Amino acid sequence: MNPVIQVTALRKTYGSGDTEVHALRGVDLAVWPGEYLAIMGASGSGKSTLLNVLGCLDVPTSGTYKLDGIDVGDLNERQLSLVRNRKIGFVFQSYNLVPRTSALSNVELPLIYSGLRRKERRKRALAALEMVGLLERAGHKPNQLSGGQQQRVALARALVTGPAMVLADEPTGNLDSESTAEVLGVFDRLNRAGRTIVMITHEDNVAAHAARMVRVMDGQIVEDTAQWRMSGALTS
Ligand SMILES: Nc1ncnc2c1ncn2[C@@H]1O[C@H](COP(=O)(O)OP(=O)(O)O)[C@@H](O)[C@H]1O
Ligand SMILES: [Mg+2]
């Protein structure tokens, strides 16, 4: 079995000279199929930079990234966008839905270039909406939905292509506690069904849903509970 994610000696530097920022300073991380990982750390510690690299939205300055066994550094722009589309579902703090368009059309969007027929696209989008418990809201527009419901539509959109993993950057950051519970409930269900999840959060009660927690500080991983467990197993 390959890790879904394997990064080695990952570095990311923004800018140059006086304005250089070392956002990632040598990150090694493996995530296995079916894991639910929370990434924690102070603001500015490099969490979003790491997630953007993992999501192929950004390229590292150095180091390697293997996604599902494929070395992402070997791919050209076209191959990279295919990988992004097929293997990765991304959810952001702001839901990024297209306004004045139904939930169903929003969820169908990633399938537009899939070559699937309209009827099949619709069927898959409805199945994704059902997965997040919003089938009966398919015709609603974003402004007719609560924050939690909008985030669940965004999650359905991330899932509709059947990605190997879901990456989420503070998905509950804008939500009240009731909506947060709704959205986390969907993540829990997805993970129980075998989906790999990597989620950034700075809230302990959100991170508690994940089986493993990695803490980032100044662009480096300073704590990994999976390694705690492993070293614990070795010494006990
Ligand atoms: N596009 C960018 N250009 C320059 N600096 C950036 C850029 N994105 C992030 N940074 C810097 O990189 C560091 C890490 O940022 P980020 O990954 O967003 O941290 P976090 O998500 O943990 O708050 C910060 O110092 C931030 O200012
Ligand atoms: Mg961030």
PDB file of C-alpha atoms and ligand atoms in Angstrom:
ATOM      1  CA  MET A   1       0.000   0.000   0.000  1.00  0.00           C
ATOM      2  CA  ASN A   2       1.300   3.471  -0.942  1.00  0.00           C
ATOM      3  CA  PRO A   3       0.766   6.501   1.270  1.00  0.00           C
ATOM      4  CA  VAL A   4      -1.775   8.865  -0.316  1.00  0.00           C
ATOM      5  CA  ILE A   5       0.619  11.673   0.531  1.00  0.00           C
ATOM      6  CA  GLN A   6       4.355  11.417   0.936  1.00  0.00           C
ATOM      7  CA  VAL A   7       6.378  14.617   1.184  1.00  0.00           C
ATOM      8  CA  THR A   8      10.093  14.702   1.853  1.00  0.00           C
ATOM      9  CA  ALA A   9      12.273  17.692   2.796  1.00  0.00           C
ATOM     10  CA  LEU A  10       9.615  20.087   1.564  1.00  0.00           C
ATOM     11  CA  ARG A  11      10.576  23.747   1.473  1.00  0.00           C
ATOM     12  CA  LYS A  12       8.653  26.770   0.293  1.00  0.00           C
ATOM     13  CA  THR A  13      10.148  30.216   0.103  1.00  0.00           C
ATOM     14  CA  TYR A  14       8.111  33.222  -0.974  1.00  0.00           C
ATOM     15  CA  GLY A  15       9.790  36.294  -2.476  1.00  0.00           C
ATOM     16  CA  SER A  16      13.530  36.846  -2.559  1.00  0.00           C
ATOM     17  CA  GLY A  17      16.282  38.919  -0.954  1.00  0.00           C
ATOM     18  CA  ASP A  18      15.070  41.189   1.832  1.00  0.00           C
ATOM     19  CA  THR A  19      11.457  40.107   1.483  1.00  0.00           C
ATOM     20  CA  GLU A  20      12.172  36.360   1.553  1.00  0.00           C
ATOM     21  CA  VAL A  21       9.746  34.342   3.693  1.00  0.00           C
ATOM     22  CA  HIS A  22      10.561  30.729   4.525  1.00  0.00           C
ATOM     23  CA  ALA A  23       7.017  29.394   4.875  1.00  0.00           C
ATOM     24  CA  LEU A  24       8.033  25.703   4.929  1.00  0.00           C
ATOM     25  CA  ARG A  25      11.458  24.685   6.217  1.00  0.00           C
ATOM     26  CA  GLY A  26      11.898  20.969   5.652  1.00  0.00           C
ATOM     27  CA  VAL A  27       8.629  19.103   6.105  1.00  0.00           C
ATOM     28  CA  ASP A  28       8.463  15.291   6.017  1.00  0.00           C
ATOM     29  CA  LEU A  29       5.010  13.759   6.185  1.00  0.00           C
ATOM     30  CA  ALA A  30       3.265  10.566   5.112  1.00  0.00           C
ATOM     31  CA  VAL A  31      -0.507  10.190   5.176  1.00  0.00           C
ATOM     32  CA  TRP A  32      -2.011   6.749   4.666  1.00  0.00           C
ATOM     33  CA  PRO A  33      -5.268   5.824   2.946  1.00  0.00           C
ATOM     34  CA  GLY A  34      -8.234   6.293   5.255  1.00  0.00           C
ATOM     35  CA  GLU A  35      -6.438   8.554   7.747  1.00  0.00           C
ATOM     36  CA  TYR A  36      -8.125  11.604   9.267  1.00  0.00           C
ATOM     37  CA  LEU A  37      -5.419  14.145  10.002  1.00  0.00           C
ATOM     38  CA  ALA A  38      -5.739  17.540  11.658  1.00  0.00           C
ATOM     39  CA  ILE A  39      -3.049  20.157  11.044  1.00  0.00           C
ATOM     40  CA  MET A  40      -2.767  22.698  13.854  1.00  0.00           C
ATOM     41  CA  GLY A  41      -0.483  25.642  14.534  1.00  0.00           C
ATOM     42  CA  ALA A  42      -0.430  29.394  15.085  1.00  0.00           C
ATOM     43  CA  SER A  43      -1.386  31.852  12.368  1.00  0.00           C
ATOM     44  CA  GLY A  44       1.505  32.273   9.913  1.00  0.00           C
ATOM     45  CA  SER A  45       3.113  28.930  10.802  1.00  0.00           C
ATOM     46  CA  GLY A  46       2.775  27.563   7.243  1.00  0.00           C
ATOM     47  CA  LYS A  47      -0.394  25.433   7.441  1.00  0.00           C
ATOM     48  CA  SER A  48      -2.120  26.847   4.356  1.00  0.00           C
ATOM     49  CA  THR A  49       1.115  26.796   2.374  1.00  0.00           C
ATOM     50  CA  LEU A  50       1.503  23.106   3.194  1.00  0.00           C
ATOM     51  CA  LEU A  51      -2.108  22.320   2.278  1.00  0.00           C
ATOM     52  CA  ASN A  52      -1.825  24.272  -0.987  1.00  0.00           C
ATOM     53  CA  VAL A  53       1.231  22.233  -1.946  1.00  0.00           C
ATOM     54  CA  LEU A  54      -0.565  19.000  -0.992  1.00  0.00           C
ATOM     55  CA  GLY A  55      -3.507  20.120  -3.116  1.00  0.00           C
ATOM     56  CA  CYS A  56      -1.243  20.925  -6.086  1.00  0.00           C
ATOM     57  CA  LEU A  57      -2.423  24.538  -5.956  1.00  0.00           C
ATOM     58  CA  ASP A  58       1.150  25.629  -5.322  1.00  0.00           C
ATOM     59  CA  VAL A  59       4.570  24.139  -6.046  1.00  0.00           C
ATOM     60  CA  PRO A  60       7.305  23.715  -3.447  1.00  0.00           C
ATOM     61  CA  THR A  61      10.667  25.482  -3.787  1.00  0.00           C
ATOM     62  CA  SER A  62      12.408  22.159  -3.132  1.00  0.00           C
ATOM     63  CA  GLY A  63      11.691  18.677  -1.843  1.00  0.00           C
ATOM     64  CA  THR A  64       9.508  15.951  -3.292  1.00  0.00           C
ATOM     65  CA  TYR A  65       5.805  15.243  -3.192  1.00  0.00           C
ATOM     66  CA  LYS A  66       4.362  11.876  -4.134  1.00  0.00           C
ATOM     67  CA  LEU A  67       0.593  11.767  -4.428  1.00  0.00           C
ATOM     68  CA  ASP A  68      -0.807   8.239  -4.611  1.00  0.00           C
ATOM     69  CA  GLY A  69       2.699   7.101  -5.628  1.00  0.00           C
ATOM     70  CA  ILE A  70       3.044   9.688  -8.434  1.00  0.00           C
ATOM     71  CA  ASP A  71       5.890  12.206  -8.202  1.00  0.00           C
ATOM     72  CA  VAL A  72       4.021  15.467  -8.680  1.00  0.00           C
ATOM     73  CA  GLY A  73       7.255  17.291  -9.615  1.00  0.00           C
ATOM     74  CA  ASP A  74       7.431  15.246 -12.839  1.00  0.00           C
ATOM     75  CA  LEU A  75       4.046  16.442 -14.096  1.00  0.00           C
ATOM     76  CA  ASN A  76       3.423  19.253 -16.568  1.00  0.00           C
ATOM     77  CA  GLU A  77       0.692  21.857 -16.058  1.00  0.00           C
ATOM     78  CA  ARG A  78      -1.949  19.851 -17.919  1.00  0.00           C
ATOM     79  CA  GLN A  79      -1.201  16.612 -16.058  1.00  0.00           C
ATOM     80  CA  LEU A  80      -1.184  18.535 -12.793  1.00  0.00           C
ATOM     81  CA  SER A  81      -4.651  19.940 -13.383  1.00  0.00           C
ATOM     82  CA  LEU A  82      -5.902  16.433 -14.167  1.00  0.00           C
ATOM     83  CA  VAL A  83      -4.446  15.132 -10.901  1.00  0.00           C
ATOM     84  CA  ARG A  84      -5.964  18.083  -9.046  1.00  0.00           C
ATOM     85  CA  ASN A  85      -9.349  17.397 -10.585  1.00  0.00           C
ATOM     86  CA  ARG A  86      -9.403  13.617 -10.087  1.00  0.00           C
ATOM     87  CA  LYS A  87      -7.534  12.965  -6.868  1.00  0.00           C
ATOM     88  CA  ILE A  88      -8.142  16.001  -4.689  1.00  0.00           C
ATOM     89  CA  GLY A  89     -11.226  17.619  -3.242  1.00  0.00           C
ATOM     90  CA  PHE A  90     -10.582  21.036  -1.718  1.00  0.00           C
ATOM     91  CA  VAL A  91     -12.713  22.864   0.831  1.00  0.00           C
ATOM     92  CA  PHE A  92     -11.932  26.403   1.981  1.00  0.00           C
ATOM     93  CA  GLN A  93     -13.009  28.535   4.907  1.00  0.00           C
ATOM     94  CA  SER A  94     -15.048  30.736   2.567  1.00  0.00           C
ATOM     95  CA  TYR A  95     -17.258  28.345   0.660  1.00  0.00           C
ATOM     96  CA  ASN A  96     -16.428  29.807  -2.785  1.00  0.00           C
ATOM     97  CA  LEU A  97     -19.772  28.840  -4.288  1.00  0.00           C
ATOM     98  CA  VAL A  98     -20.995  30.487  -7.479  1.00  0.00           C
ATOM     99  CA  PRO A  99     -23.735  32.913  -6.383  1.00  0.00           C
ATOM    100  CA  ARG A 100     -27.176  32.975  -8.053  1.00  0.00           C
ATOM    101  CA  THR A 101     -26.666  29.359  -9.157  1.00  0.00           C
ATOM    102  CA  SER A 102     -28.366  26.353  -7.593  1.00  0.00           C
ATOM    103  CA  ALA A 103     -26.587  24.010  -5.190  1.00  0.00           C
ATOM    104  CA  LEU A 104     -26.955  21.289  -7.826  1.00  0.00           C
ATOM    105  CA  SER A 105     -25.222  23.356 -10.539  1.00  0.00           C
ATOM    106  CA  ASN A 106     -22.455  24.293  -8.115  1.00  0.00           C
ATOM    107  CA  VAL A 107     -21.804  20.638  -7.338  1.00  0.00           C
ATOM    108  CA  GLU A 108     -21.902  19.703 -11.042  1.00  0.00           C
ATOM    109  CA  LEU A 109     -19.224  22.258 -11.913  1.00  0.00           C
ATOM    110  CA  PRO A 110     -16.108  20.052 -11.484  1.00  0.00           C
ATOM    111  CA  LEU A 111     -17.677  17.521 -13.878  1.00  0.00           C
ATOM    112  CA  ILE A 112     -18.164  19.956 -16.751  1.00  0.00           C
ATOM    113  CA  TYR A 113     -14.864  18.984 -18.406  1.00  0.00           C
ATOM    114  CA  SER A 114     -15.110  15.306 -17.452  1.00  0.00           C
ATOM    115  CA  GLY A 115     -16.607  14.227 -20.756  1.00  0.00           C
ATOM    116  CA  LEU A 116     -19.617  12.818 -18.883  1.00  0.00           C
ATOM    117  CA  ARG A 117     -23.056  13.300 -20.343  1.00  0.00           C
ATOM    118  CA  ARG A 118     -25.346  15.834 -18.740  1.00  0.00           C
ATOM    119  CA  LYS A 119     -27.617  13.157 -17.313  1.00  0.00           C
ATOM    120  CA  GLU A 120     -24.721  11.304 -15.674  1.00  0.00           C
ATOM    121  CA  ARG A 121     -23.291  14.561 -14.298  1.00  0.00           C
ATOM    122  CA  ARG A 122     -26.636  15.366 -12.749  1.00  0.00           C
ATOM    123  CA  LYS A 123     -26.910  11.888 -11.247  1.00  0.00           C
ATOM    124  CA  ARG A 124     -23.471  12.145  -9.619  1.00  0.00           C
ATOM    125  CA  ALA A 125     -24.109  15.667  -8.331  1.00  0.00           C
ATOM    126  CA  LEU A 126     -27.379  14.532  -6.740  1.00  0.00           C
ATOM    127  CA  ALA A 127     -25.584  11.558  -5.138  1.00  0.00           C
ATOM    128  CA  ALA A 128     -22.948  13.940  -3.695  1.00  0.00           C
ATOM    129  CA  LEU A 129     -25.673  16.225  -2.326  1.00  0.00           C
ATOM    130  CA  GLU A 130     -27.331  13.208  -0.765  1.00  0.00           C
ATOM    131  CA  MET A 131     -24.010  12.262   0.861  1.00  0.00           C
ATOM    132  CA  VAL A 132     -23.936  15.628   2.665  1.00  0.00           C
ATOM    133  CA  GLY A 133     -27.634  15.437   3.557  1.00  0.00           C
ATOM    134  CA  LEU A 134     -28.818  18.221   1.244  1.00  0.00           C
ATOM    135  CA  LEU A 135     -30.742  16.436  -1.486  1.00  0.00           C
ATOM    136  CA  GLU A 136     -33.883  18.400  -0.675  1.00  0.00           C
ATOM    137  CA  ARG A 137     -31.964  21.700  -1.055  1.00  0.00           C
ATOM    138  CA  ALA A 138     -30.628  20.912  -4.554  1.00  0.00           C
ATOM    139  CA  GLY A 139     -32.561  23.781  -6.142  1.00  0.00           C
ATOM    140  CA  HIS A 140     -31.604  26.391  -3.531  1.00  0.00           C
ATOM    141  CA  LYS A 141     -29.120  29.141  -4.309  1.00  0.00           C
ATOM    142  CA  PRO A 142     -26.225  29.875  -1.914  1.00  0.00           C
ATOM    143  CA  ASN A 143     -27.949  32.937  -0.418  1.00  0.00           C
ATOM    144  CA  GLN A 144     -30.952  30.738   0.447  1.00  0.00           C
ATOM    145  CA  LEU A 145     -28.780  28.414   2.533  1.00  0.00           C
ATOM    146  CA  SER A 146     -27.203  28.728   5.985  1.00  0.00           C
ATOM    147  CA  GLY A 147     -23.415  28.898   6.330  1.00  0.00           C
ATOM    148  CA  GLY A 148     -23.253  25.266   7.378  1.00  0.00           C
ATOM    149  CA  GLN A 149     -25.416  24.224   4.440  1.00  0.00           C
ATOM    150  CA  GLN A 150     -23.252  26.244   2.028  1.00  0.00           C
ATOM    151  CA  GLN A 151     -20.152  24.532   3.370  1.00  0.00           C
ATOM    152  CA  ARG A 152     -21.833  21.145   2.897  1.00  0.00           C
ATOM    153  CA  VAL A 153     -22.573  22.098  -0.735  1.00  0.00           C
ATOM    154  CA  ALA A 154     -18.883  22.993  -1.096  1.00  0.00           C
ATOM    155  CA  LEU A 155     -18.041  19.597   0.383  1.00  0.00           C
ATOM    156  CA  ALA A 156     -20.372  17.856  -2.082  1.00  0.00           C
ATOM    157  CA  ARG A 157     -18.624  19.756  -4.894  1.00  0.00           C
ATOM    158  CA  ALA A 158     -15.255  18.536  -3.548  1.00  0.00           C
ATOM    159  CA  LEU A 159     -16.528  14.945  -3.486  1.00  0.00           C
ATOM    160  CA  VAL A 160     -18.342  14.728  -6.788  1.00  0.00           C
ATOM    161  CA  THR A 161     -15.252  13.648  -8.735  1.00  0.00           C
ATOM    162  CA  GLY A 162     -14.575  10.800  -6.277  1.00  0.00           C
ATOM    163  CA  PRO A 163     -11.199  12.152  -5.070  1.00  0.00           C
ATOM    164  CA  ALA A 164      -8.621  10.048  -3.205  1.00  0.00           C
ATOM    165  CA  MET A 165      -8.570  12.659  -0.458  1.00  0.00           C
ATOM    166  CA  VAL A 166     -10.293  15.746   0.830  1.00  0.00           C
ATOM    167  CA  LEU A 167      -8.186  18.721   1.930  1.00  0.00           C
ATOM    168  CA  ALA A 168      -9.884  21.356   4.050  1.00  0.00           C
ATOM    169  CA  ASP A 169      -8.431  24.708   5.155  1.00  0.00           C
ATOM    170  CA  GLU A 170     -10.304  25.796   8.301  1.00  0.00           C
ATOM    171  CA  PRO A 171     -13.657  24.584   6.937  1.00  0.00           C
ATOM    172  CA  THR A 172     -15.503  25.552  10.123  1.00  0.00           C
ATOM    173  CA  GLY A 173     -13.675  28.849  10.628  1.00  0.00           C
ATOM    174  CA  ASN A 174     -16.734  30.922   9.634  1.00  0.00           C
ATOM    175  CA  LEU A 175     -19.394  28.750  11.258  1.00  0.00           C
ATOM    176  CA  ASP A 176     -21.344  28.886  14.510  1.00  0.00           C
ATOM    177  CA  SER A 177     -21.211  25.848  16.778  1.00  0.00           C
ATOM    178  CA  GLU A 178     -24.385  24.249  15.375  1.00  0.00           C
ATOM    179  CA  SER A 179     -23.195  24.519  11.753  1.00  0.00           C
ATOM    180  CA  THR A 180     -19.726  23.372  12.797  1.00  0.00           C
ATOM    181  CA  ALA A 181     -21.253  20.209  14.256  1.00  0.00           C
ATOM    182  CA  GLU A 182     -23.205  19.627  11.015  1.00  0.00           C
ATOM    183  CA  VAL A 183     -20.129  19.964   8.833  1.00  0.00           C
ATOM    184  CA  LEU A 184     -17.903  17.881  11.126  1.00  0.00           C
ATOM    185  CA  GLY A 185     -20.602  15.213  11.170  1.00  0.00           C
ATOM    186  CA  VAL A 186     -20.268  14.919   7.389  1.00  0.00           C
ATOM    187  CA  PHE A 187     -16.455  14.720   7.596  1.00  0.00           C
ATOM    188  CA  ASP A 188     -16.787  11.996  10.255  1.00  0.00           C
ATOM    189  CA  ARG A 189     -19.127   9.999   8.043  1.00  0.00           C
ATOM    190  CA  LEU A 190     -16.864  10.355   5.018  1.00  0.00           C
ATOM    191  CA  ASN A 191     -13.884   9.170   7.006  1.00  0.00           C
ATOM    192  CA  ARG A 192     -15.776   6.180   8.399  1.00  0.00           C
ATOM    193  CA  ALA A 193     -16.589   5.291   4.778  1.00  0.00           C
ATOM    194  CA  GLY A 194     -12.824   5.218   4.108  1.00  0.00           C
ATOM    195  CA  ARG A 195     -12.112   8.691   2.709  1.00  0.00           C
ATOM    196  CA  THR A 196      -8.723  10.252   3.547  1.00  0.00           C
ATOM    197  CA  ILE A 197      -9.090  13.685   5.137  1.00  0.00           C
ATOM    198  CA  VAL A 198      -6.521  16.370   5.923  1.00  0.00           C
ATOM    199  CA  MET A 199      -8.009  19.346   7.756  1.00  0.00           C
ATOM    200  CA  ILE A 200      -6.455  22.547   9.060  1.00  0.00           C
ATOM    201  CA  THR A 201      -7.978  23.933  12.225  1.00  0.00           C
ATOM    202  CA  HIS A 202      -6.843  25.900  15.228  1.00  0.00           C
ATOM    203  CA  GLU A 203      -9.665  24.667  17.436  1.00  0.00           C
ATOM    204  CA  ASP A 204      -8.989  21.716  19.739  1.00  0.00           C
ATOM    205  CA  ASN A 205     -12.612  20.551  19.674  1.00  0.00           C
ATOM    206  CA  VAL A 206     -12.500  20.391  15.858  1.00  0.00           C
ATOM    207  CA  ALA A 207      -9.119  18.623  15.814  1.00  0.00           C
ATOM    208  CA  ALA A 208     -10.533  16.080  18.277  1.00  0.00           C
ATOM    209  CA  HIS A 209     -12.560  14.596  15.395  1.00  0.00           C
ATOM    210  CA  ALA A 210      -9.337  13.550  13.675  1.00  0.00           C
ATOM    211  CA  ALA A 211      -7.486  10.391  14.700  1.00  0.00           C
ATOM    212  CA  ARG A 212      -4.103  12.053  14.198  1.00  0.00           C
ATOM    213  CA  MET A 213      -2.820  15.581  14.809  1.00  0.00           C
ATOM    214  CA  VAL A 214       0.232  17.255  13.340  1.00  0.00           C
ATOM    215  CA  ARG A 215       1.408  20.582  14.767  1.00  0.00           C
ATOM    216  CA  VAL A 216       3.276  23.053  12.579  1.00  0.00           C
ATOM    217  CA  MET A 217       5.467  25.805  13.966  1.00  0.00           C
ATOM    218  CA  ASP A 218       7.598  28.217  11.917  1.00  0.00           C
ATOM    219  CA  GLY A 219       7.356  26.012   8.828  1.00  0.00           C
ATOM    220  CA  GLN A 220       8.270  22.751  10.511  1.00  0.00           C
ATOM    221  CA  ILE A 221       6.370  19.843  12.021  1.00  0.00           C
ATOM    222  CA  VAL A 222       7.019  19.917  15.750  1.00  0.00           C
ATOM    223  CA  GLU A 223       4.514  17.284  16.880  1.00  0.00           C
ATOM    224  CA  ASP A 224       2.838  14.282  15.266  1.00  0.00           C
ATOM    225  CA  THR A 225       0.543  12.148  17.423  1.00  0.00           C
ATOM    226  CA  ALA A 226       0.994   9.172  15.061  1.00  0.00           C
ATOM    227  CA  GLN A 227       4.676   9.177  15.994  1.00  0.00           C
ATOM    228  CA  TRP A 228       3.736   9.452  19.643  1.00  0.00           C
ATOM    229  CA  ARG A 229       1.609   6.364  19.262  1.00  0.00           C
ATOM    230  CA  MET A 230       4.373   4.530  17.425  1.00  0.00           C
ATOM    231  CA  SER A 231       7.073   5.361  19.952  1.00  0.00           C
ATOM    232  CA  GLY A 232       4.612   4.538  22.746  1.00  0.00           C
ATOM    233  CA  ALA A 233       4.011   1.138  21.187  1.00  0.00           C
ATOM    234  CA  LEU A 234       7.733   0.504  20.995  1.00  0.00           C
ATOM    235  CA  THR A 235       8.431   1.332  24.611  1.00  0.00           C
ATOM    236  CA  SER A 236       5.408  -0.341  26.207  1.00  0.00           C
TER     237      SER A 236
HETATM  238  N1  LIG B   1       1.731  34.368  -1.441  1.00  0.00           N
HETATM  239  C1  LIG B   1       2.544  34.691  -0.434  1.00  0.00           C
HETATM  240  N2  LIG B   1       3.559  35.566  -0.610  1.00  0.00           N
HETATM  241  C2  LIG B   1       4.414  35.877   0.381  1.00  0.00           C
HETATM  242  N3  LIG B   1       4.337  35.370   1.623  1.00  0.00           N
HETATM  243  C3  LIG B   1       3.355  34.492   1.875  1.00  0.00           C
HETATM  244  C4  LIG B   1       2.409  34.095   0.868  1.00  0.00           C
HETATM  245  N4  LIG B   1       1.546  33.206   1.414  1.00  0.00           N
HETATM  246  C5  LIG B   1       1.920  33.043   2.698  1.00  0.00           C
HETATM  247  N5  LIG B   1       3.007  33.814   2.976  1.00  0.00           N
HETATM  248  C6  LIG B   1       3.736  33.868   4.261  1.00  0.00           C
HETATM  249  O1  LIG B   1       4.153  32.561   4.582  1.00  0.00           O
HETATM  250  C7  LIG B   1       4.000  32.297   5.971  1.00  0.00           C
HETATM  251  C8  LIG B   1       3.057  31.124   6.179  1.00  0.00           C
HETATM  252  O2  LIG B   1       1.753  31.495   5.757  1.00  0.00           O
HETATM  253  P1  LIG B   1       0.506  30.497   5.759  1.00  0.00           P
HETATM  254  O3  LIG B   1       0.927  29.227   5.120  1.00  0.00           O
HETATM  255  O4  LIG B   1      -0.648  31.212   5.159  1.00  0.00           O
HETATM  256  O5  LIG B   1       0.293  30.257   7.318  1.00  0.00           O
HETATM  257  P2  LIG B   1      -0.996  29.759   8.140  1.00  0.00           P
HETATM  258  O6  LIG B   1      -1.959  29.144   7.180  1.00  0.00           O
HETATM  259  O7  LIG B   1      -0.436  28.795   9.146  1.00  0.00           O
HETATM  260  O8  LIG B   1      -1.561  30.970   8.816  1.00  0.00           O
HETATM  261  C9  LIG B   1       3.499  33.604   6.591  1.00  0.00           C
HETATM  262  O9  LIG B   1       4.609  34.317   7.075  1.00  0.00           O
HETATM  263  C10 LIG B   1       2.860  34.306   5.425  1.00  0.00           C
HETATM  264  O10 LIG B   1       2.887  35.690   5.591  1.00  0.00           O
HETATM  265 MG    MG B   2      -3.969  29.598   6.790  1.00  0.00          MG
END
